[in-house]
Short mmCIF file of C-alpha atoms in Angstrom, two decimals:
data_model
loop_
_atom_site.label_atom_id
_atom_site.label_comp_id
_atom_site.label_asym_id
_atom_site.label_seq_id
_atom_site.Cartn_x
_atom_site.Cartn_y
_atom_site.Cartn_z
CA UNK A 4 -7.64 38.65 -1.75
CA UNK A 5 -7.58 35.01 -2.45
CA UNK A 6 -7.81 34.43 -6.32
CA UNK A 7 -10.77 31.78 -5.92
CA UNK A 8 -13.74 30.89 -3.10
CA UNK A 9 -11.88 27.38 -2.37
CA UNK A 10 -9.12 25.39 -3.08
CA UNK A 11 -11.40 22.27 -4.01
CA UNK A 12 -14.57 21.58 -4.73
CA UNK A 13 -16.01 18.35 -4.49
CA UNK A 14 -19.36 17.80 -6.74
CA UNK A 15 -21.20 14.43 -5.64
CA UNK A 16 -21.60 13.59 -1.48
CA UNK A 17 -20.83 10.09 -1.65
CA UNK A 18 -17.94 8.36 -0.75
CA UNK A 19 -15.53 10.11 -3.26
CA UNK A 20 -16.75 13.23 -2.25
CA UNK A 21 -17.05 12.90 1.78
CA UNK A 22 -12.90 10.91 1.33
CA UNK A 23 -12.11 14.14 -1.10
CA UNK A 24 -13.49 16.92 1.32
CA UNK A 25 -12.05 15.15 4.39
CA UNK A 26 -8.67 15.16 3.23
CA UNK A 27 -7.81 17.98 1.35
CA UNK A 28 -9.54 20.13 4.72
CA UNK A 29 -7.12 18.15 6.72
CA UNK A 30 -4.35 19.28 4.25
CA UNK A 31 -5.53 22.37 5.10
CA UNK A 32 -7.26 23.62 2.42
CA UNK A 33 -10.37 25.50 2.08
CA UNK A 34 -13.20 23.01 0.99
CA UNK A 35 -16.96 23.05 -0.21
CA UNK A 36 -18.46 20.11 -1.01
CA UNK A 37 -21.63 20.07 -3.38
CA UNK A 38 -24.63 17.40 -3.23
CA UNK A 39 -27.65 17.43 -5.42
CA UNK A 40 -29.79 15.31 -2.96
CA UNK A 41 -29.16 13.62 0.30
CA UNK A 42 -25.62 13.11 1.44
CA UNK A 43 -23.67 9.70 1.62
CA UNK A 44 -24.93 9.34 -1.98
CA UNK A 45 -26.17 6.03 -3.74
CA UNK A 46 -24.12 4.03 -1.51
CA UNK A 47 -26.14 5.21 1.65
CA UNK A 48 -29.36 5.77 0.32
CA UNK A 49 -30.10 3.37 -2.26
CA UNK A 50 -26.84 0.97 -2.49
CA UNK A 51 -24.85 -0.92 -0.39
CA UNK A 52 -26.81 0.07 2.84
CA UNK A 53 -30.09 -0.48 2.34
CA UNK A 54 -28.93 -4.00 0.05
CA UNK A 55 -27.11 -5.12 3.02
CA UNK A 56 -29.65 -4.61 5.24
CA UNK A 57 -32.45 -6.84 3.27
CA UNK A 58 -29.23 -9.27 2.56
CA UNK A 59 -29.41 -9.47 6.58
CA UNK A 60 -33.00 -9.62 7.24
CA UNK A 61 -33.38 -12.40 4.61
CA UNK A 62 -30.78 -14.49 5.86
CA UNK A 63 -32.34 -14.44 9.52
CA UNK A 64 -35.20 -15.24 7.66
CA UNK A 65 -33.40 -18.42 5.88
CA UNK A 66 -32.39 -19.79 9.26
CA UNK A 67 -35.83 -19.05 11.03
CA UNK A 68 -37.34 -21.42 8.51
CA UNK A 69 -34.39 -24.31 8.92
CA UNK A 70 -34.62 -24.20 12.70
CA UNK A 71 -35.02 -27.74 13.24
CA UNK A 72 -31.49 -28.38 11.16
CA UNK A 73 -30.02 -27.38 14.29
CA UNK A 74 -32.01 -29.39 16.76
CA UNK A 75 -34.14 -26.55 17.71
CA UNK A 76 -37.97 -26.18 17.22
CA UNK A 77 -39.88 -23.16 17.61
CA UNK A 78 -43.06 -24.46 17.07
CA UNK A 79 -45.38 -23.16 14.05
CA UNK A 80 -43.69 -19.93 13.11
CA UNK A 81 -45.88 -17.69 11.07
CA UNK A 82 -42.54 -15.75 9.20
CA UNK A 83 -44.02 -12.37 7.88
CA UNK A 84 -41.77 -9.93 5.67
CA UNK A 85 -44.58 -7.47 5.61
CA UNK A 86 -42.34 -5.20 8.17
CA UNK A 87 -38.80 -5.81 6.06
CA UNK A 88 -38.83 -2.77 4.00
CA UNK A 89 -39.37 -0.55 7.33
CA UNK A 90 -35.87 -2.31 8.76
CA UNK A 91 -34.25 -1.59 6.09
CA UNK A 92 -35.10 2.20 6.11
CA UNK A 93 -34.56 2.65 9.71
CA UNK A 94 -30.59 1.44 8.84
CA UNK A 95 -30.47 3.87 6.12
CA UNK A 96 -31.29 6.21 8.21
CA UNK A 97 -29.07 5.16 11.14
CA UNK A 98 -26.14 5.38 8.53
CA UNK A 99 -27.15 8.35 7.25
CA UNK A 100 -27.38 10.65 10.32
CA UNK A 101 -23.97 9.31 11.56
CA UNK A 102 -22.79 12.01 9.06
CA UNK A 103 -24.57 14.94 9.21
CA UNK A 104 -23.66 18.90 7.17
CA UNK A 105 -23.06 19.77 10.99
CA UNK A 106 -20.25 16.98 10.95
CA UNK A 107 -18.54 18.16 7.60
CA UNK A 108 -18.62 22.02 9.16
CA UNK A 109 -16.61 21.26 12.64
CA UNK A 110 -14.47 20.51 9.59
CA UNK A 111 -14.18 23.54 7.83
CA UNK A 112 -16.03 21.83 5.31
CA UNK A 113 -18.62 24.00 3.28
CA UNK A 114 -21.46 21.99 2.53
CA UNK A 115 -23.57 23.34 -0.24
CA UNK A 116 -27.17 21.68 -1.82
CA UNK A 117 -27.68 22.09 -5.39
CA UNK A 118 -27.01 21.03 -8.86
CA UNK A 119 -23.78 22.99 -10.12
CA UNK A 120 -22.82 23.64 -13.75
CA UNK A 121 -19.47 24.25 -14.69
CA UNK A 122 -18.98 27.93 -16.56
CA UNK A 123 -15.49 27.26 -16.89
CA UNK A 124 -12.87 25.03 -15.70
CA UNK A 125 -12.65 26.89 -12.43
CA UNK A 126 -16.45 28.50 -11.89
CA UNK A 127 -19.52 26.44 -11.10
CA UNK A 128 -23.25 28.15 -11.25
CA UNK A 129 -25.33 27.12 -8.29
CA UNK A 130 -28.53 28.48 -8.44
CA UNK A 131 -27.50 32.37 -8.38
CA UNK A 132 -24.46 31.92 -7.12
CA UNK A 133 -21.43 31.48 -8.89
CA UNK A 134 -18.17 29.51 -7.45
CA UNK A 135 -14.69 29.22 -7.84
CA UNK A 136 -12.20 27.21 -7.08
CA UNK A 137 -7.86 26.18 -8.05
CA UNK A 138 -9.76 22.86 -8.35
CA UNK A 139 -12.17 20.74 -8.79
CA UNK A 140 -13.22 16.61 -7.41
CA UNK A 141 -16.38 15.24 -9.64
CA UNK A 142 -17.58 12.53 -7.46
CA UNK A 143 -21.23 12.56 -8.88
CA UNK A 144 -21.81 8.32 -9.12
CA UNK A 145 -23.79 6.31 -11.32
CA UNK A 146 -27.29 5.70 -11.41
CA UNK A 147 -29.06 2.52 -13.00
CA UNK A 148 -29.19 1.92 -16.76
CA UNK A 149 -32.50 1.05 -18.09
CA UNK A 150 -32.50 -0.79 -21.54
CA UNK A 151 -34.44 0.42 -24.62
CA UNK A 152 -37.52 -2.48 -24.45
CA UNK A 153 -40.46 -1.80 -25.48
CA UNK A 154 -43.05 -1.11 -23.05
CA UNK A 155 -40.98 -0.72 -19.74
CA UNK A 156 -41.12 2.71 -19.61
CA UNK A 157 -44.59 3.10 -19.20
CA UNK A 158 -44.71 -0.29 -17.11
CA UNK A 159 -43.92 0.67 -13.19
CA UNK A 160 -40.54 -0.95 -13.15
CA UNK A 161 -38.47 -1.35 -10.04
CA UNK A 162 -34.60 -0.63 -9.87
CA UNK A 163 -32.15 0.21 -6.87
CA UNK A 164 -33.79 3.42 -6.92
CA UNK A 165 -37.19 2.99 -5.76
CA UNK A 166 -36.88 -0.70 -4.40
CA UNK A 167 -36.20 -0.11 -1.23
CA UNK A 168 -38.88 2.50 -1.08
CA UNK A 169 -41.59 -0.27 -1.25
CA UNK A 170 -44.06 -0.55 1.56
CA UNK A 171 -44.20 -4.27 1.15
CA UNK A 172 -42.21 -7.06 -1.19
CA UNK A 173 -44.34 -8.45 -4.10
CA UNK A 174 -44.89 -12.01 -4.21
CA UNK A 175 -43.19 -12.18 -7.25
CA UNK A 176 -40.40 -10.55 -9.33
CA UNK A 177 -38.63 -10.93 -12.53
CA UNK A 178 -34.80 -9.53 -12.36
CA UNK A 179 -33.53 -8.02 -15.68
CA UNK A 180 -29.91 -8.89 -15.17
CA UNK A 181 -27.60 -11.47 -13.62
CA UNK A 182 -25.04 -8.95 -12.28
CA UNK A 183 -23.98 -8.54 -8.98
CA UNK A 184 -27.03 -6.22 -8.34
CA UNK A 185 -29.20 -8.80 -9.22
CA UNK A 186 -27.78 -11.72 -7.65
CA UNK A 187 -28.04 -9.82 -4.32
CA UNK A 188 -31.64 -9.14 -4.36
CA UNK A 189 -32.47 -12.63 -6.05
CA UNK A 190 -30.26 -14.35 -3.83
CA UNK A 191 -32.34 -12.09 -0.60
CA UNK A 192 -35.98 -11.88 -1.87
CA UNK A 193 -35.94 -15.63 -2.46
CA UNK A 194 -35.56 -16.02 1.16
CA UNK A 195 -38.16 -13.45 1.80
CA UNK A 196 -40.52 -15.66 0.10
CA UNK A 197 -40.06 -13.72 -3.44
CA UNK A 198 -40.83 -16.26 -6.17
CA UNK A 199 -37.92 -14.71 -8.58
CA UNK A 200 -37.26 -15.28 -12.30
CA UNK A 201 -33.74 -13.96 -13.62
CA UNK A 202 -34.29 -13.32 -16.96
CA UNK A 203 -29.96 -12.88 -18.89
CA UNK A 204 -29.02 -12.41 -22.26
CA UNK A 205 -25.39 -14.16 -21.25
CA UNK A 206 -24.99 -18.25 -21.16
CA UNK A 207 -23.75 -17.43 -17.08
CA UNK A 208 -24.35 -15.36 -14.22
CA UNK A 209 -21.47 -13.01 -13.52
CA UNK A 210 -19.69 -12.46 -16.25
CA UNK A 211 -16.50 -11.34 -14.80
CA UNK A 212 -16.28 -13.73 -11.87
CA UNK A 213 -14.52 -17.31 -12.16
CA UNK A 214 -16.72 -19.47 -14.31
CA UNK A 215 -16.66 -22.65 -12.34
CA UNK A 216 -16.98 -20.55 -8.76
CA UNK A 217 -19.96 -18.51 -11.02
CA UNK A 218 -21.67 -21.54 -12.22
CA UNK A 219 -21.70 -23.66 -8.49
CA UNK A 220 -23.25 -19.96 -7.64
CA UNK A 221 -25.81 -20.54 -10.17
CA UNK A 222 -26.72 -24.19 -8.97
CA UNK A 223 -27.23 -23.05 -5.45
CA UNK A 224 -29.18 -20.44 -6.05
CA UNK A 225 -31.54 -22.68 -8.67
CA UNK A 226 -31.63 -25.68 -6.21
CA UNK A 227 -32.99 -22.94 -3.53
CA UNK A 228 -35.96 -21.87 -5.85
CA UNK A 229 -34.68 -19.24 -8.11
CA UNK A 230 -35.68 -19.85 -12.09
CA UNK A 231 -33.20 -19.11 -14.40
CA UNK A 232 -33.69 -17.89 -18.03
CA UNK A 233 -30.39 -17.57 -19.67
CA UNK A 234 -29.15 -16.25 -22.89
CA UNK A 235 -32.75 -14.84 -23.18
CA UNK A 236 -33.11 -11.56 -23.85
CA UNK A 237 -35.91 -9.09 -22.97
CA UNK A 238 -38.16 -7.86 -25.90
CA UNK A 239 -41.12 -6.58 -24.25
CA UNK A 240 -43.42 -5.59 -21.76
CA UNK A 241 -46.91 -5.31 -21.09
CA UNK A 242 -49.28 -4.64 -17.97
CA UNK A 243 -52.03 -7.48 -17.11
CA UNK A 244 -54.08 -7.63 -14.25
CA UNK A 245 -51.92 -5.51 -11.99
CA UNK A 246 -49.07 -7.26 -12.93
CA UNK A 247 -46.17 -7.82 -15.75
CA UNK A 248 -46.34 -9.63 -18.65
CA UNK A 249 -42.19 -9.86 -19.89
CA UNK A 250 -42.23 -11.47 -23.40
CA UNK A 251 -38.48 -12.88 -23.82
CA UNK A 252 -36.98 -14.33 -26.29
CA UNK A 253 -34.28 -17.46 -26.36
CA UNK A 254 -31.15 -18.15 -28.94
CA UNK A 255 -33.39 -19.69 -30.90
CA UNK A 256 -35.60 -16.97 -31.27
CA UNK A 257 -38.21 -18.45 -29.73
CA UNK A 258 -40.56 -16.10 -27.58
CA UNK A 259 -42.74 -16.54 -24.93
CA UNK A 260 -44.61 -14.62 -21.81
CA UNK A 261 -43.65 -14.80 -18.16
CA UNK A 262 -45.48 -12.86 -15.52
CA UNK A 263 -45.25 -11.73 -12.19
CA UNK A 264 -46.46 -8.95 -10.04
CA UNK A 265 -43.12 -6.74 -10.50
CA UNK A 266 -39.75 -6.00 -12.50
CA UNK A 267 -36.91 -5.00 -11.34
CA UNK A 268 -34.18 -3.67 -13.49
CA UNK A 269 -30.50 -4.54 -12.99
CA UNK A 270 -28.37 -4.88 -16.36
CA UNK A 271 -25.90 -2.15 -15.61
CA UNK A 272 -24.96 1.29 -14.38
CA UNK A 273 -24.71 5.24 -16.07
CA UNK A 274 -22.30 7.43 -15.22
CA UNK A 275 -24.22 10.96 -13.73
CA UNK A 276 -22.55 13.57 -16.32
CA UNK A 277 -26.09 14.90 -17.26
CA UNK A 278 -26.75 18.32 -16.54
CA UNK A 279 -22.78 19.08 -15.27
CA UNK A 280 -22.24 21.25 -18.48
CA UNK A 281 -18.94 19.41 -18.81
CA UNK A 282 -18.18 20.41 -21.88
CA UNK A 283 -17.72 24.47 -20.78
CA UNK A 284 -15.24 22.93 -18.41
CA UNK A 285 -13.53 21.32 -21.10
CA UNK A 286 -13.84 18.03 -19.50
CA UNK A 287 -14.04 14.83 -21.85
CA UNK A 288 -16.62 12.19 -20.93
CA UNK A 289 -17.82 8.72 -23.11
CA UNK A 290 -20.81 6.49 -22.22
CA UNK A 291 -18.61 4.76 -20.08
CA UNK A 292 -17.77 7.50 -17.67
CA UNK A 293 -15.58 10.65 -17.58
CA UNK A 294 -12.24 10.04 -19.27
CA UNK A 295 -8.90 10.68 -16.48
CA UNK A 296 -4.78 9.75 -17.06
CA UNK A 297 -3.20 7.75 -14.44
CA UNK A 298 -3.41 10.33 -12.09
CA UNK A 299 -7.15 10.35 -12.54
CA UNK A 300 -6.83 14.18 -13.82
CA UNK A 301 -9.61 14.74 -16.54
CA UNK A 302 -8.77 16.52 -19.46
CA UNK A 303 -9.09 20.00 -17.60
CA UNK A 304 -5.81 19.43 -15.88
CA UNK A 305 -7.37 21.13 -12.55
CA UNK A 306 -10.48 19.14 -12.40
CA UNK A 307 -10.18 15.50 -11.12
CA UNK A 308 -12.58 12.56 -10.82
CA UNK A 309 -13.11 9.84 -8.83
CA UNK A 310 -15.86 6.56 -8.40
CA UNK A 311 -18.87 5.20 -10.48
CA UNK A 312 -18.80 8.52 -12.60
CA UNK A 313 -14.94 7.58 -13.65
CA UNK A 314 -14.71 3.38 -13.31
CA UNK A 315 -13.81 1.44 -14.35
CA UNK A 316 -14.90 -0.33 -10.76
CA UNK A 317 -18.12 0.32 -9.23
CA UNK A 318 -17.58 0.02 -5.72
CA UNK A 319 -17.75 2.42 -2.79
CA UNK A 320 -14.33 1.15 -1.45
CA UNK A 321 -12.50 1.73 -4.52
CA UNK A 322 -14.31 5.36 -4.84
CA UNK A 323 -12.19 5.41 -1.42
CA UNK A 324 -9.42 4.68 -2.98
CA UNK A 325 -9.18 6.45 -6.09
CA UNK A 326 -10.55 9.55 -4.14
CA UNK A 327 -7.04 9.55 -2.04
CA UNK A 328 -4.85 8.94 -4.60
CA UNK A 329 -6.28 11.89 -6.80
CA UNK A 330 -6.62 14.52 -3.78
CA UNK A 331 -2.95 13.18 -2.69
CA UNK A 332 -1.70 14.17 -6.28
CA UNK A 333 -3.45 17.46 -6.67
CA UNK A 334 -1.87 19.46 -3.26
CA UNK A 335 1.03 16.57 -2.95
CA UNK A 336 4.41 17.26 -4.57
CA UNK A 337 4.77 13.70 -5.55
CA UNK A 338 2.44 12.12 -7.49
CA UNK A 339 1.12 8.39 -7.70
CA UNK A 340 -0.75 6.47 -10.73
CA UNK A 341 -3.28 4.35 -9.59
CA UNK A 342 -2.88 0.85 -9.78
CA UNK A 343 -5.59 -1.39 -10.17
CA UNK A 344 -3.23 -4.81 -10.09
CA UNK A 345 -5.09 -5.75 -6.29
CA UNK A 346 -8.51 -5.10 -6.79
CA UNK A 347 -11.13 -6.87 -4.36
CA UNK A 348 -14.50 -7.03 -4.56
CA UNK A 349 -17.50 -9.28 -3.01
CA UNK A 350 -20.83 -9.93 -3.81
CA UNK A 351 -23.45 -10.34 -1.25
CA UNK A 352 -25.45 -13.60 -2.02
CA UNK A 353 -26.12 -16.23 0.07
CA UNK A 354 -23.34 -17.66 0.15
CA UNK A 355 -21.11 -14.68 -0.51
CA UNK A 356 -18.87 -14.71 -3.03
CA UNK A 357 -15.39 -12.88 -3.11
CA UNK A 358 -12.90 -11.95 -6.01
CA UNK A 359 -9.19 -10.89 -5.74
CA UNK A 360 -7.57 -10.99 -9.03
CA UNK A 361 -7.21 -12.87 -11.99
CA UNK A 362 -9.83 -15.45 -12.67
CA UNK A 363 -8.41 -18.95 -14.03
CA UNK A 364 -9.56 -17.41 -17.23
CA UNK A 365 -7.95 -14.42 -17.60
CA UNK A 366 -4.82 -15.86 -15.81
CA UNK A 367 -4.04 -18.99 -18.30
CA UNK A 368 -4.58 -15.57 -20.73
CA UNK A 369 -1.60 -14.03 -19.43
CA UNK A 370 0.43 -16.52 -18.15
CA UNK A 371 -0.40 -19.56 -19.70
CA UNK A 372 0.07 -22.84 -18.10
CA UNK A 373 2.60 -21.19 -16.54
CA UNK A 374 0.07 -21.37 -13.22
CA UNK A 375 -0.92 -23.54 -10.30
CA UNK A 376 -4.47 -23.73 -9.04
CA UNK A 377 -5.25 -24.75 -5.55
CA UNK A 378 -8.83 -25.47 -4.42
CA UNK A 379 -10.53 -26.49 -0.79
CA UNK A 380 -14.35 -27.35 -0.38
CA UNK A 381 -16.08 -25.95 2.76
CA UNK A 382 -17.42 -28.96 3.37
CA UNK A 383 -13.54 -30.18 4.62
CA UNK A 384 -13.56 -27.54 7.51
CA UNK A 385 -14.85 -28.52 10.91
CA UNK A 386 -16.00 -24.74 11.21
CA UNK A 387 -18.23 -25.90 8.18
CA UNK A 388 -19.39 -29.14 9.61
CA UNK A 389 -20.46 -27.82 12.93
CA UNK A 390 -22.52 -24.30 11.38
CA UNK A 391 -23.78 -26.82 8.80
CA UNK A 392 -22.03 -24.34 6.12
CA UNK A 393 -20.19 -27.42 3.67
CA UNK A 394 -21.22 -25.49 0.53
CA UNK A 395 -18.52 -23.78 -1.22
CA UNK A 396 -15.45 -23.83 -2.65
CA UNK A 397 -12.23 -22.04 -2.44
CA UNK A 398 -10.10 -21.09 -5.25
CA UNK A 399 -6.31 -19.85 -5.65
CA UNK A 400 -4.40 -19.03 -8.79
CA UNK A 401 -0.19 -18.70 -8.05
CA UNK A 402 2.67 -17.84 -10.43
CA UNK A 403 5.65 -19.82 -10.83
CA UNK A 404 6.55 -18.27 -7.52
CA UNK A 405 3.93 -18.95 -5.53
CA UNK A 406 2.79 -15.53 -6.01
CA UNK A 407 -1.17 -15.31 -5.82
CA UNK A 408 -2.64 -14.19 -9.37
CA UNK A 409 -6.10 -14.51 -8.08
CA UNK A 410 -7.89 -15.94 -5.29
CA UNK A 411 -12.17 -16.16 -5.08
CA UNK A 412 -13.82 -17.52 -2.49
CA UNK A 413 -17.54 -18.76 -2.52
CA UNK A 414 -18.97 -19.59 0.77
CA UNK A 415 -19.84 -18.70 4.58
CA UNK A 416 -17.73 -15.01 5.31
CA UNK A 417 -15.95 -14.91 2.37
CA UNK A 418 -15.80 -11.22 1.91
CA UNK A 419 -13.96 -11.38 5.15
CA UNK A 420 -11.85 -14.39 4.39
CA UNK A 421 -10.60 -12.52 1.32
CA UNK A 422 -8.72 -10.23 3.02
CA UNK A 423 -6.02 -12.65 4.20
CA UNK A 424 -5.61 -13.41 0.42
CA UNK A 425 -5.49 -9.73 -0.32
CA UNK A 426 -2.95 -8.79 1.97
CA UNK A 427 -0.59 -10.82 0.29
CA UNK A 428 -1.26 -9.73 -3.17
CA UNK A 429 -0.86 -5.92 -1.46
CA UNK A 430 2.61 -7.14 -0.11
CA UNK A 431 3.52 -9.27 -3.15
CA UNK A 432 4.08 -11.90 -1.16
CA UNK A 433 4.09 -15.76 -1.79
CA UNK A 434 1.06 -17.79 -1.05
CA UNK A 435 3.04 -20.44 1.18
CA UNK A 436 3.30 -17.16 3.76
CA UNK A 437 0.10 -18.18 5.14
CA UNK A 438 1.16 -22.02 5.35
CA UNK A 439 3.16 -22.03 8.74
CA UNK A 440 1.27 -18.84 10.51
CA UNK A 441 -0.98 -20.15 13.48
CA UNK A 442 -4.46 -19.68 12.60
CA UNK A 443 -7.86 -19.90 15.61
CA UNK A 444 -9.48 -23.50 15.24
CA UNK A 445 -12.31 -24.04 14.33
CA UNK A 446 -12.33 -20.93 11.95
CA UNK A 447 -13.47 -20.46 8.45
CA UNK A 448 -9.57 -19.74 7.65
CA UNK A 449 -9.18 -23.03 6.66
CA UNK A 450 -10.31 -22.42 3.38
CA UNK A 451 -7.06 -20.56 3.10
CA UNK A 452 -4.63 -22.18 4.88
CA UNK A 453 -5.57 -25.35 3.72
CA UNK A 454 -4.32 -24.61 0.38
CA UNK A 455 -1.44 -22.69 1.22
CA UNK A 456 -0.38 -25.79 2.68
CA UNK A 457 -0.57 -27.40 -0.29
CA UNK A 458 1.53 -25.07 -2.61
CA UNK A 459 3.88 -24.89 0.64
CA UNK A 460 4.41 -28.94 0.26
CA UNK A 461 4.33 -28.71 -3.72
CA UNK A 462 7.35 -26.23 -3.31
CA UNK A 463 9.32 -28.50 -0.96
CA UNK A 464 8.92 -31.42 -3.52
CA UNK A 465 10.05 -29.78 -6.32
CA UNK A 466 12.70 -28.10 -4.88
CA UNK A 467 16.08 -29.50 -6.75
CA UNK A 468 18.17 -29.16 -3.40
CA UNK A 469 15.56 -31.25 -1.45
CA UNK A 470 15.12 -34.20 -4.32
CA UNK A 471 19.02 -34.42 -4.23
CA UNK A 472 19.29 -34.42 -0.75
CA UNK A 473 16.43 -37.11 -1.05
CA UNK A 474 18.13 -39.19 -3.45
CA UNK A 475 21.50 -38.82 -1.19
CA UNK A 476 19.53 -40.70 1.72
CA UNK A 477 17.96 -42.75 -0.30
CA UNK A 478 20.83 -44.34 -1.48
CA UNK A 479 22.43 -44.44 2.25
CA UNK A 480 19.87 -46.65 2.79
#
């Protein structure tokens, strides 16, 4: 008789647990995966599907309206969002039947529905049944943080977990937050005829993207309608009318009231420990998330963790990512920290805005002036000229070697753009690799070549061999 019910466990049907089930049943080991609600998690259901979809509509949307930029001219269009929120549903639920229980069973996969509690380090409760297992994945996500402010619990605030449950958008909106989460849906309601007001207690949006890439962001996005209220922080609100009354307050301590029809909360995410009983397990866990080594083993040396509900980076792909690496070291003989050094990201605003890296910032930090920055401006590409896409900029960060630190791009496809960046920071590679490689014109990839160009020629100037040689001839002459 086997001494437990499974070899793993996986607690949380999002990406960390689907990537977790998927491979330890294809290491062929006996698997049940646990989910509390509806599989494919917050990404699916209430994150990065349902977001990109109303990024989508809006931005058909945005060009509808500048039709005649292009030389075209439909006429009086009467543009009604009233049917949005139904599009946006029907992709969630494209998404989500493209991986059914049926699906995870051809797989050997067990797929349970439930909220476990951990007895021990090796039993679960579910229900009235108890399960055990060698080990354990927590993959149970984040959910949104909602600030202590007096009123807004009694006040029907919006946050990613009801907003795209609305029948119809409100015609107006105030955004708690000037995060990534709230960029996106400022950046997509706006176009969707949303009159938004981003209410942040910071001096920028975006705290942890480049400042100068973050604060052209910020002028776009003003210059296209959105109000900006920062270093204001929330102290109440009230109900009026059917409505929201938000009374802020400025560095100054100044207050005032701003109202719209709506709120919609987006300062920050929880990690979902609650109700786990983590403690019986022996597993350690701060306000930040569940605490895991390099190895991303918690402190119950058979339980591991993965995603939102670990960190310290909030994104489905590096749930992926993290979810490999700690299934690889539990059944694997050789073991692999994970390593954090090429971390990507993008943010979904219009235009998008990618991050690879170090930001100038943090990079002078480390390396001092030891750096070279390299810029290019959309607006120099042809592909930019002829989509009428010239906003943006491109930004590159090397080492003495030509090695990138950081790259961010802000502009048309730059979370696809990125990756060209990122592959060289995955190969440790020099920037000037990109410099002689044939690139498709009129492409985007400009952005990026352009600039490897430039650190290419830099190099070739400042190499000593080269000036001598150049002096040599010089004199010959």
């Amino acid at each position: 008789m086997p001494r437990y019910d499974y070899d793993l466990i996986a607690i949380g049907a999002g990406a960390g647990g689907f990537v977790s089930a998927k491979l330890a049943a294809g290491l062929g080991k006996k698997v049940a995966l646990i989910e509390k609600s509806l599989l494919g998690g917050e990404c699916t259901n209430r994150g990065c599907v349902p977001s990109k979809a109303l990024i989508k509509a809006a931005a058909v949307a945005h060009q509808v309206k500048h039709l005649r930029d292009y030389g075209l001219d439909a006429g009086d269009v009467n543009l009604s969002a009233k049917n949005v929120m139904q599009y946006v549903r029907g992709a969630v639920k494209k998404v989500y039947d493209s991986h059914p229980a049926a699906a995870f069973e051809k797989l050997g996969i067990t797929v349970l529905f439930g909220e476990p509690k951990f007895i021990d380090s090796h039993r679960v409760s579910l229900g009235d049944t108890i399960l055990s297992a060698d080990k354990f994945m927590i993959a149970t996500g984040s959910s949104a943080f909602i600030p202590l402010i007096e009123g807004l619990a009694s006040a029907p605030y919006l946050s990613n977990e009801n907003l795209f449950d609305l029948e119809s958008l409100p015609p107006s909106l105030i955004i708690l937050g000037a995060g990534p989460i709230g960029m996106e849906m400022a950046s997509a309601l706006n176009h969707l005829g949303v009159a938004i007001t981003v209410v942040e207690m910071s001096d920028r949006i975006m705290v942890r993207e480049d400042e100068e890439l973050a604060r052209l962001l910020a002028e776009k996005l003003t210059a296209d309608g959105i109000t900006f209220l920062m270093g204001t922080k929330a102290v109440r609100v009230s109900r009026k009318d059917g409505g929201i009354i938000l009374t802020v307050e400025d560095a100054q301590k100044m207050r005032r009231d701003i109202g719209a029809a709506s709120i919609l909360v987006a300062v920050g995410r929880k990690p979902n420990v609650e109700g786990l009983d983590l403690d019986k397990a022996g597993v350690a866990w701060t306000p930040k998330g569940i605490t895991t080594d390099g190895f991303l083993r918690t402190t119950a040396p058979n339980i591991i963790a993965c995603g939102d509900v670990v960190g310290p980076y909030q994104f489905s792909h590096m749930t992926e990512y993290q979810a490999v690496t700690a299934v690889r070291n539990a059944f694997l003989p050789f073991r692999k920290k994970v390593n954090y050094d090429t971390v990507v990201w993008c943010t979904f605003t219009d235009p998008e805005f990618a991050h690879a890296g170090l930001t100038e910032h943090e990079a002078r930090e480390r390396h001092g002036d030891a750096i070279s920055v390299y810029r290019y401006e959309y607006k120099n590409t042809d592909r930019g000229r002829t989509d009428l896409a010239e906003f943006g900029r491109a930004k590159f960060i090397c080492d003495r070697r030509g090695r990138l630190l950081g790259a961010h791009i802000l502009g048309e496809r730059a979370g696809e753009l990125i990756h060209e960046a990122q592959l060289l920071r995955h190969l440790n590679l020099s920037f000037t690799k990109i410099a002689p490689m044939i690139h498709v014109y009129p492409t985007f990839t400009d952005v990026v070549r352009q600039p490897a160009k430039l650190l290419y020629v830099d190099r070739l100037r400042n190499n000593p061999v080269l000036k001598l040689l150049a002096k040599v001839l010089g004199k010959k002459k």
